[in-house]
mmCIF file of C-alpha atoms and ligand atoms in Angstrom:
data_model
loop_
_atom_site.group_PDB
_atom_site.id
_atom_site.type_symbol
_atom_site.label_atom_id
_atom_site.label_comp_id
_atom_site.label_asym_id
_atom_site.label_seq_id
_atom_site.Cartn_x
_atom_site.Cartn_y
_atom_site.Cartn_z
ATOM 1 C CA UNK A 1 81.539 75.820 98.023
ATOM 2 C CA UNK A 2 82.752 73.803 100.998
ATOM 3 C CA UNK A 3 82.045 75.110 104.474
ATOM 4 C CA UNK A 4 85.716 75.554 105.306
ATOM 5 C CA UNK A 5 86.521 77.370 102.108
ATOM 6 C CA UNK A 6 86.978 81.015 103.114
ATOM 7 C CA UNK A 7 89.418 82.452 100.592
ATOM 8 C CA UNK A 8 90.857 85.951 100.407
ATOM 9 C CA UNK A 9 89.109 87.782 97.562
ATOM 10 C CA UNK A 10 91.149 89.893 95.162
ATOM 11 C CA UNK A 11 89.241 92.140 92.799
ATOM 12 C CA UNK A 12 90.179 94.326 89.840
ATOM 13 C CA UNK A 13 88.434 95.740 86.780
ATOM 14 C CA UNK A 14 90.515 93.331 84.670
ATOM 15 C CA UNK A 15 94.022 91.883 84.504
ATOM 16 C CA UNK A 16 95.790 94.621 86.480
ATOM 17 C CA UNK A 17 95.011 93.173 89.894
ATOM 18 C CA UNK A 18 97.067 90.137 88.913
ATOM 19 C CA UNK A 19 100.181 92.261 89.573
ATOM 20 C CA UNK A 20 99.033 92.452 93.204
ATOM 21 C CA UNK A 21 97.719 88.889 93.263
ATOM 22 C CA UNK A 22 101.065 87.499 92.132
ATOM 23 C CA UNK A 23 102.839 89.192 95.037
ATOM 24 C CA UNK A 24 100.205 87.974 97.520
ATOM 25 C CA UNK A 25 100.835 84.416 96.344
ATOM 26 C CA UNK A 26 104.588 84.911 96.898
ATOM 27 C CA UNK A 27 104.262 86.532 100.324
ATOM 28 C CA UNK A 28 101.261 84.582 101.674
ATOM 29 C CA UNK A 29 101.102 81.315 99.678
ATOM 30 C CA UNK A 30 99.333 79.274 102.340
ATOM 31 C CA UNK A 31 95.974 81.094 101.990
ATOM 32 C CA UNK A 32 93.130 80.242 99.620
ATOM 33 C CA UNK A 33 92.360 82.951 97.061
ATOM 34 C CA UNK A 34 89.712 83.963 94.570
ATOM 35 C CA UNK A 35 90.700 86.438 91.868
ATOM 36 C CA UNK A 36 87.849 88.264 90.159
ATOM 37 C CA UNK A 37 88.392 90.403 87.046
ATOM 38 C CA UNK A 38 85.530 92.471 85.681
ATOM 39 C CA UNK A 39 87.094 92.351 82.204
ATOM 40 C CA UNK A 40 83.741 92.704 80.425
ATOM 41 C CA UNK A 41 83.155 96.144 81.935
ATOM 42 C CA UNK A 42 86.759 97.355 81.866
ATOM 43 C CA UNK A 43 88.069 100.054 81.899
ATOM 44 C CA UNK A 44 86.777 101.625 85.091
ATOM 45 C CA UNK A 45 89.152 104.585 84.816
ATOM 46 C CA UNK A 46 86.881 106.652 82.602
ATOM 47 C CA UNK A 47 83.626 105.787 84.412
ATOM 48 C CA UNK A 48 81.694 107.954 86.859
ATOM 49 C CA UNK A 49 81.918 107.642 90.619
ATOM 50 C CA UNK A 50 78.417 106.091 90.769
ATOM 51 C CA UNK A 51 79.162 103.416 88.180
ATOM 52 C CA UNK A 52 82.542 102.418 89.655
ATOM 53 C CA UNK A 53 80.937 102.179 93.085
ATOM 54 C CA UNK A 54 78.021 100.085 91.776
ATOM 55 C CA UNK A 55 80.290 97.663 89.875
ATOM 56 C CA UNK A 56 82.766 97.362 92.728
ATOM 57 C CA UNK A 57 80.084 96.659 95.325
ATOM 58 C CA UNK A 58 78.588 93.986 93.039
ATOM 59 C CA UNK A 59 81.997 92.340 92.758
ATOM 60 C CA UNK A 60 82.651 92.500 96.502
ATOM 61 C CA UNK A 61 79.242 90.955 97.248
ATOM 62 C CA UNK A 62 79.956 88.172 94.770
ATOM 63 C CA UNK A 63 83.215 87.431 96.572
ATOM 64 C CA UNK A 64 81.444 87.455 99.933
ATOM 65 C CA UNK A 65 78.877 84.988 98.574
ATOM 66 C CA UNK A 66 81.771 82.691 97.598
ATOM 67 C CA UNK A 67 82.886 82.652 101.236
ATOM 68 C CA UNK A 68 85.472 85.450 101.304
ATOM 69 C CA UNK A 69 85.756 87.104 104.699
ATOM 70 C CA UNK A 70 88.364 89.555 103.491
ATOM 71 C CA UNK A 71 88.524 91.267 100.095
ATOM 72 C CA UNK A 72 91.405 93.274 98.670
ATOM 73 C CA UNK A 73 90.320 95.778 96.040
ATOM 74 C CA UNK A 74 93.419 95.481 93.841
ATOM 75 C CA UNK A 75 92.376 98.463 91.736
ATOM 76 C CA UNK A 76 93.282 102.085 92.402
ATOM 77 C CA UNK A 77 90.259 103.476 90.581
ATOM 78 C CA UNK A 78 87.864 101.360 92.643
ATOM 79 C CA UNK A 79 89.856 102.065 95.824
ATOM 80 C CA UNK A 80 89.612 105.797 95.082
ATOM 81 C CA UNK A 81 85.931 105.839 94.152
ATOM 82 C CA UNK A 82 84.208 102.999 95.994
ATOM 83 C CA UNK A 83 86.200 101.851 99.023
ATOM 84 C CA UNK A 84 85.105 104.560 101.449
ATOM 85 C CA UNK A 85 81.381 104.021 100.730
ATOM 86 C CA UNK A 86 81.726 100.267 101.008
ATOM 87 C CA UNK A 87 83.624 100.488 104.302
ATOM 88 C CA UNK A 88 81.494 103.178 105.874
ATOM 89 C CA UNK A 89 77.999 102.614 104.449
ATOM 90 C CA UNK A 90 77.623 99.077 103.122
ATOM 91 C CA UNK A 91 79.641 96.803 105.387
ATOM 92 C CA UNK A 92 78.202 98.008 108.717
ATOM 93 C CA UNK A 93 74.670 97.295 107.459
ATOM 94 C CA UNK A 94 75.056 94.191 105.325
ATOM 95 C CA UNK A 95 78.275 92.388 106.270
ATOM 96 C CA UNK A 96 79.482 93.836 109.590
ATOM 97 C CA UNK A 97 82.051 91.087 110.195
ATOM 98 C CA UNK A 98 83.676 91.146 106.728
ATOM 99 C CA UNK A 99 86.526 93.445 105.712
ATOM 100 C CA UNK A 100 87.451 95.210 102.476
ATOM 101 C CA UNK A 101 90.897 96.765 101.988
ATOM 102 C CA UNK A 102 92.215 98.979 99.194
ATOM 103 C CA UNK A 103 95.611 99.671 97.626
ATOM 104 C CA UNK A 104 96.100 103.434 97.878
ATOM 105 C CA UNK A 105 96.764 103.909 101.572
ATOM 106 C CA UNK A 106 99.244 101.020 101.898
ATOM 107 C CA UNK A 107 101.113 102.214 98.802
ATOM 108 C CA UNK A 108 101.954 105.666 100.077
ATOM 109 C CA UNK A 109 103.139 104.922 103.592
ATOM 110 C CA UNK A 110 106.792 104.677 102.548
ATOM 111 C CA UNK A 111 106.724 107.711 100.238
ATOM 112 C CA UNK A 112 108.107 110.216 102.796
ATOM 113 C CA UNK A 113 111.189 107.975 103.241
ATOM 114 C CA UNK A 114 111.606 107.371 99.522
ATOM 115 C CA UNK A 115 111.646 110.921 98.183
ATOM 116 C CA UNK A 116 114.735 113.058 98.733
ATOM 117 C CA UNK A 117 113.569 116.039 96.671
ATOM 118 C CA UNK A 118 110.057 116.015 98.179
ATOM 119 C CA UNK A 119 108.573 115.864 94.678
ATOM 120 C CA UNK A 120 106.531 112.810 93.752
ATOM 121 C CA UNK A 121 104.801 111.842 90.500
ATOM 122 C CA UNK A 122 101.656 109.735 90.264
ATOM 123 C CA UNK A 123 100.638 107.871 87.117
ATOM 124 C CA UNK A 124 97.028 106.703 87.152
ATOM 125 C CA UNK A 125 93.721 106.465 85.356
ATOM 126 C CA UNK A 126 91.622 109.572 84.757
ATOM 127 C CA UNK A 127 89.339 108.469 87.616
ATOM 128 C CA UNK A 128 92.162 108.047 90.117
ATOM 129 C CA UNK A 129 93.790 111.346 89.124
ATOM 130 C CA UNK A 130 90.524 113.315 89.292
ATOM 131 C CA UNK A 131 89.627 111.774 92.666
ATOM 132 C CA UNK A 132 92.699 113.483 94.122
ATOM 133 C CA UNK A 133 93.160 110.475 96.424
ATOM 134 C CA UNK A 134 96.945 110.313 96.132
ATOM 135 C CA UNK A 135 97.679 114.006 96.866
ATOM 136 C CA UNK A 136 95.161 113.908 99.726
ATOM 137 C CA UNK A 137 96.509 110.754 101.335
ATOM 138 C CA UNK A 138 100.143 111.857 100.915
ATOM 139 C CA UNK A 139 99.322 115.229 102.533
ATOM 140 C CA UNK A 140 97.761 113.369 105.472
ATOM 141 C CA UNK A 141 100.805 111.216 106.201
ATOM 142 C CA UNK A 142 103.319 114.015 105.870
ATOM 143 C CA UNK A 143 101.705 117.109 107.424
ATOM 144 C CA UNK A 144 104.960 118.652 108.708
ATOM 145 C CA UNK A 145 107.091 118.413 105.593
ATOM 146 C CA UNK A 146 104.716 118.844 102.648
ATOM 147 C CA UNK A 147 105.412 116.766 99.569
ATOM 148 C CA UNK A 148 104.654 118.143 96.114
ATOM 149 C CA UNK A 149 102.534 115.634 94.203
ATOM 150 C CA UNK A 150 102.146 115.935 90.435
ATOM 151 C CA UNK A 151 99.791 113.626 88.580
ATOM 152 C CA UNK A 152 99.500 112.365 85.022
ATOM 153 C CA UNK A 153 96.478 110.492 83.694
ATOM 154 C CA UNK A 154 97.402 107.740 81.230
ATOM 155 C CA UNK A 155 94.060 106.705 79.706
ATOM 156 C CA UNK A 156 95.578 104.482 77.013
ATOM 157 C CA UNK A 157 97.687 102.288 79.266
ATOM 158 C CA UNK A 158 94.859 100.087 80.599
ATOM 159 C CA UNK A 159 93.394 99.331 77.129
ATOM 160 C CA UNK A 160 96.935 98.500 75.950
ATOM 161 C CA UNK A 161 97.279 95.889 78.709
ATOM 162 C CA UNK A 162 93.722 94.520 78.387
ATOM 163 C CA UNK A 163 94.244 94.051 74.647
ATOM 164 C CA UNK A 164 97.698 92.539 75.061
ATOM 165 C CA UNK A 165 99.397 95.281 73.063
ATOM 166 C CA UNK A 166 102.222 95.568 75.582
ATOM 167 C CA UNK A 167 104.950 94.952 73.010
ATOM 168 C CA UNK A 168 103.498 97.232 70.342
ATOM 169 C CA UNK A 169 105.077 100.440 69.039
ATOM 170 C CA UNK A 170 101.916 102.235 70.134
ATOM 171 C CA UNK A 171 102.468 101.190 73.737
ATOM 172 C CA UNK A 172 105.994 102.619 73.747
ATOM 173 C CA UNK A 173 104.801 105.839 72.181
ATOM 174 C CA UNK A 174 102.025 106.409 74.759
ATOM 175 C CA UNK A 175 104.350 105.602 77.668
ATOM 176 C CA UNK A 176 107.028 107.965 76.341
ATOM 177 C CA UNK A 177 104.500 110.762 75.859
ATOM 178 C CA UNK A 178 102.901 110.458 79.312
ATOM 179 C CA UNK A 179 106.243 110.277 81.112
ATOM 180 C CA UNK A 180 107.561 113.304 79.201
ATOM 181 C CA UNK A 181 104.409 115.199 80.163
ATOM 182 C CA UNK A 182 104.758 114.249 83.853
ATOM 183 C CA UNK A 183 108.394 115.388 84.066
ATOM 184 C CA UNK A 184 107.661 118.561 82.083
ATOM 185 C CA UNK A 185 105.223 119.512 84.848
ATOM 186 C CA UNK A 186 107.864 118.963 87.539
ATOM 187 C CA UNK A 187 111.484 118.043 86.711
ATOM 188 C CA UNK A 188 112.280 117.660 90.435
ATOM 189 C CA UNK A 189 110.271 114.430 90.754
ATOM 190 C CA UNK A 190 112.508 111.655 92.086
ATOM 191 C CA UNK A 191 109.822 109.072 92.932
ATOM 192 C CA UNK A 192 107.015 107.875 90.673
ATOM 193 C CA UNK A 193 104.047 105.872 91.950
ATOM 194 C CA UNK A 194 102.517 103.433 89.500
ATOM 195 C CA UNK A 195 99.020 104.286 90.728
ATOM 196 C CA UNK A 196 97.199 101.725 88.635
ATOM 197 C CA UNK A 197 97.583 97.989 89.067
ATOM 198 C CA UNK A 198 97.726 97.467 85.303
ATOM 199 C CA UNK A 199 100.866 99.597 84.925
ATOM 200 C CA UNK A 200 103.509 97.191 86.275
ATOM 201 C CA UNK A 201 102.701 95.049 83.260
ATOM 202 C CA UNK A 202 104.273 97.887 81.232
ATOM 203 C CA UNK A 203 107.318 98.175 83.524
ATOM 204 C CA UNK A 204 109.860 97.272 80.890
ATOM 205 C CA UNK A 205 108.788 100.161 78.662
ATOM 206 C CA UNK A 206 108.340 102.530 81.592
ATOM 207 C CA UNK A 207 111.947 101.949 82.699
ATOM 208 C CA UNK A 208 113.103 102.683 79.161
ATOM 209 C CA UNK A 209 111.696 106.218 79.313
ATOM 210 C CA UNK A 210 112.159 107.001 83.008
ATOM 211 C CA UNK A 211 114.820 109.673 83.681
ATOM 212 C CA UNK A 212 117.926 108.239 85.396
ATOM 213 C CA UNK A 213 117.902 108.256 89.190
ATOM 214 C CA UNK A 214 114.113 108.220 89.477
ATOM 215 C CA UNK A 215 112.633 105.455 91.658
ATOM 216 C CA UNK A 216 109.470 103.637 90.672
ATOM 217 C CA UNK A 217 107.052 102.483 93.363
ATOM 218 C CA UNK A 218 105.408 99.234 92.301
ATOM 219 C CA UNK A 219 102.401 98.510 94.507
ATOM 220 C CA UNK A 220 102.348 94.692 94.397
ATOM 221 C CA UNK A 221 105.136 93.896 96.883
ATOM 222 C CA UNK A 222 104.104 96.780 99.165
ATOM 223 C CA UNK A 223 100.450 95.714 99.315
ATOM 224 C CA UNK A 224 101.473 92.089 99.943
ATOM 225 C CA UNK A 225 103.692 93.105 102.833
ATOM 226 C CA UNK A 226 100.969 95.314 104.318
ATOM 227 C CA UNK A 227 98.412 92.513 104.066
ATOM 228 C CA UNK A 228 100.795 90.177 105.859
ATOM 229 C CA UNK A 229 101.163 92.749 108.587
ATOM 230 C CA UNK A 230 97.372 93.260 108.742
ATOM 231 C CA UNK A 231 96.751 89.530 109.171
ATOM 232 C CA UNK A 232 99.411 89.270 111.855
ATOM 233 C CA UNK A 233 97.649 92.043 113.808
ATOM 234 C CA UNK A 234 94.088 90.761 113.215
ATOM 235 C CA UNK A 235 94.216 87.196 114.531
ATOM 236 C CA UNK A 236 90.479 86.741 114.427
ATOM 237 C CA UNK A 237 90.338 87.597 110.710
ATOM 238 C CA UNK A 238 93.412 85.506 110.015
ATOM 239 C CA UNK A 239 91.745 82.498 111.666
ATOM 240 C CA UNK A 240 88.704 82.954 109.421
ATOM 241 C CA UNK A 241 90.770 82.841 106.197
ATOM 242 C CA UNK A 242 91.198 79.242 105.048
ATOM 243 C CA UNK A 243 94.654 77.983 104.210
ATOM 244 C CA UNK A 244 94.900 75.115 101.757
ATOM 245 C CA UNK A 245 96.710 76.907 98.941
ATOM 246 C CA UNK A 246 93.707 76.821 96.599
ATOM 247 C CA UNK A 247 93.356 79.447 93.820
ATOM 248 C CA UNK A 248 90.147 80.167 91.897
ATOM 249 C CA UNK A 249 89.737 82.676 89.105
ATOM 250 C CA UNK A 250 86.582 84.370 87.861
ATOM 251 C CA UNK A 251 86.092 86.779 84.979
ATOM 252 C CA UNK A 252 83.041 88.561 83.613
ATOM 253 C CA UNK A 253 84.483 88.084 80.071
ATOM 254 C CA UNK A 254 85.181 84.874 78.194
ATOM 255 C CA UNK A 255 87.230 82.583 80.406
ATOM 256 C CA UNK A 256 89.214 81.353 77.403
ATOM 257 C CA UNK A 257 90.542 84.852 76.683
ATOM 258 C CA UNK A 258 91.159 85.507 80.353
ATOM 259 C CA UNK A 259 93.179 82.304 80.830
ATOM 260 C CA UNK A 260 95.435 83.082 77.899
ATOM 261 C CA UNK A 261 96.613 86.433 79.243
ATOM 262 C CA UNK A 262 96.367 85.587 82.927
ATOM 263 C CA UNK A 263 98.683 82.602 82.334
ATOM 264 C CA UNK A 264 101.219 85.007 80.948
ATOM 265 C CA UNK A 265 100.903 87.527 83.771
ATOM 266 C CA UNK A 266 100.754 85.089 86.696
ATOM 267 C CA UNK A 267 103.352 82.730 85.235
ATOM 268 C CA UNK A 268 101.419 79.567 86.084
ATOM 269 C CA UNK A 269 98.361 77.801 84.705
ATOM 270 C CA UNK A 270 95.121 79.721 85.181
ATOM 271 C CA UNK A 271 91.705 78.122 84.597
ATOM 272 C CA UNK A 272 89.013 80.670 85.169
ATOM 273 C CA UNK A 273 85.240 80.470 85.332
ATOM 274 C CA UNK A 274 82.884 82.942 83.742
ATOM 275 C CA UNK A 275 80.646 84.924 86.097
ATOM 276 C CA UNK A 276 77.930 87.474 85.512
ATOM 277 C CA UNK A 277 77.779 90.357 87.973
ATOM 278 C CA UNK A 278 74.771 92.555 88.658
HETATM 279 N N1 DGL B 1 93.726 98.367 87.593
HETATM 280 C C1 DGL B 1 92.868 99.501 87.657
HETATM 281 C C2 DGL B 1 93.481 100.573 88.563
HETATM 282 O O1 DGL B 1 94.352 100.252 89.346
HETATM 283 C C3 DGL B 1 92.543 99.901 86.251
HETATM 284 C C4 DGL B 1 91.409 100.777 86.128
HETATM 285 C C5 DGL B 1 90.619 100.684 84.849
HETATM 286 O O2 DGL B 1 89.903 99.691 84.680
HETATM 287 O O3 DGL B 1 90.657 101.654 84.111
HETATM 288 O O4 DGL B 1 93.104 101.737 88.551
#
């Protein structure tokens, strides 16, 4: 890698992070980027805390070795299970001048303004739901007017996306069932957070089964805006991120398979390289 090549790293367990990546490219096109998908070890949502942490830290280190000064973990499961350890234990010891950001905190900052009923639904992987990260973070930002947060784990949605079954009857049936279950738990929900970066790829079906008047929070544009704000406040980090509009893609699976789907999701030509982590 060239000496001046210091891209922003974007990591996900698979294709889902591309929904964030796409928005970063729109909002901050001048930067160099590396996208890394751990497709071979996906899904993370059903894995233990220890395993998600181990895999995520391996991926972050790989991105650092490529020159990234700043890494966005574009995965809710990894943000919920690994981010805190990486920020508090690993970075200070091994890479004190690098930064790793997640997607959960930036996603919830506008929730208190969005909900009128004070009832919010979260759709996520089993790992994200069990971590309790969303209810905890939402409680922290709105201590005076508590918001009721109801969660629904959707374990089939990530495999549907990873296997490109988005337009299948099965996909529609799982989406319908999970949404019905969420609203049965709390019919007052007026705002739903897509708490998994794979889920926007199912947006069309989700909208079909979403009760009228309910707002969907899609993380991509929110995370992109927050990153822009972060870089405008951290000039030193901004100066260390190179800006020649270069994009590189890595996957732990076959690059041929990755390119096929990634092309579709990003909407432009993707040529990835295979990488082995760990
Ligand atoms: N995109 C990941 C997330 O946001 C999917 C997790 C998985 O691999 O199960 O949680």
